């Protein structure tokens, strides 16, 4: 599975859905209460995970503009069945190049999940300026924040996660990525530009029975640690073998730290 493959997105979606911070989600719903209809732009929609999480909570007509540069993911997002009050249009766009076009036209809410940690400070600045200039609220979910905890702990866990977090800062298509700092940088920026922000943790809680996602994560992390060159091959293999053995034995849990936030112009409901 690759970083954005449909299989990987399907594997993570139930963990994302459980992790979404309820206080942040409630703030989104409360802010939209009373709207007769809602126009939403979902940035980097993947297969439509944000739509599936949010649409059932909004009991009004909704029109969603789903943006992604992966045509296969976009096709899945637009072709799945949606509730009768939800209209969906897919727009293929490279958000690094065409962010401004993605936000064009009347919009009541911008959403993004598992996107922000991929973007650069320069791109985030473009995003915040465009959103604030249009005075639109924004719901940003599931930004990785650098906290990964293993239970039971094993030797080299700390080194591997430090390497993974360094890898998270490399270029993911938007310039050098903000990685684990993305949510806090974005929140500070929105606040400095006059937005009020509700934030909360949205950690993945992955139990011993969740073997498939653990195996995927471990392989990805060992690969990232190797790629960034901070772990010898022998250490990476040794760590991966020990962690996989714990998963197979049904005695491995992992907590992965994420942050959600909802930012809106002060003075709006
Ligand atoms: C980690 S996935 C998250 C997908 C979805 N939001 C979710 O929560 O399941 C990141 C998404 O960003 C999209 N993406 C990455 N770079 C992009 C770009 N330059 N323009 C548009 N979409 C991009 C990928 O195709 C992928 O769908």
Short mmCIF file of C-alpha atoms in Angstrom, two decimals, residues 11 23 35 39-40 60 73 98 146 148 153 173 186 188-190 193 200 217 227 239 243 248 250:
data_model
loop_
_atom_site.label_atom_id
_atom_site.label_comp_id
_atom_site.label_asym_id
_atom_site.label_seq_id
_atom_site.Cartn_x
_atom_site.Cartn_y
_atom_site.Cartn_z
CA UNK A 11 -7.79 0.69 6.21
CA UNK A 23 -15.88 18.71 20.63
CA UNK A 35 -28.13 27.34 7.33
CA UNK A 39 -21.68 24.51 0.27
CA UNK A 40 -18.54 22.67 1.30
CA UNK A 60 -29.82 20.09 5.42
CA UNK A 73 -9.45 8.39 -5.62
CA UNK A 98 -4.25 25.62 -8.15
CA UNK A 146 4.47 13.67 16.21
CA UNK A 148 3.51 7.87 18.62
CA UNK A 153 7.70 -0.30 24.56
CA UNK A 173 4.59 17.59 -3.02
CA UNK A 186 -1.99 26.70 11.36
CA UNK A 188 -1.52 30.13 15.59
CA UNK A 189 -1.82 31.66 12.13
CA UNK A 190 -5.62 31.61 12.08
CA UNK A 193 -5.53 36.66 11.61
CA UNK A 200 -8.72 18.90 20.27
CA UNK A 217 2.22 1.31 9.92
CA UNK A 227 14.98 6.40 3.79
CA UNK A 239 13.08 -3.24 15.31
CA UNK A 243 7.42 -5.14 16.75
CA UNK A 248 1.39 -11.47 15.83
CA UNK A 250 -1.60 -10.13 20.07
#
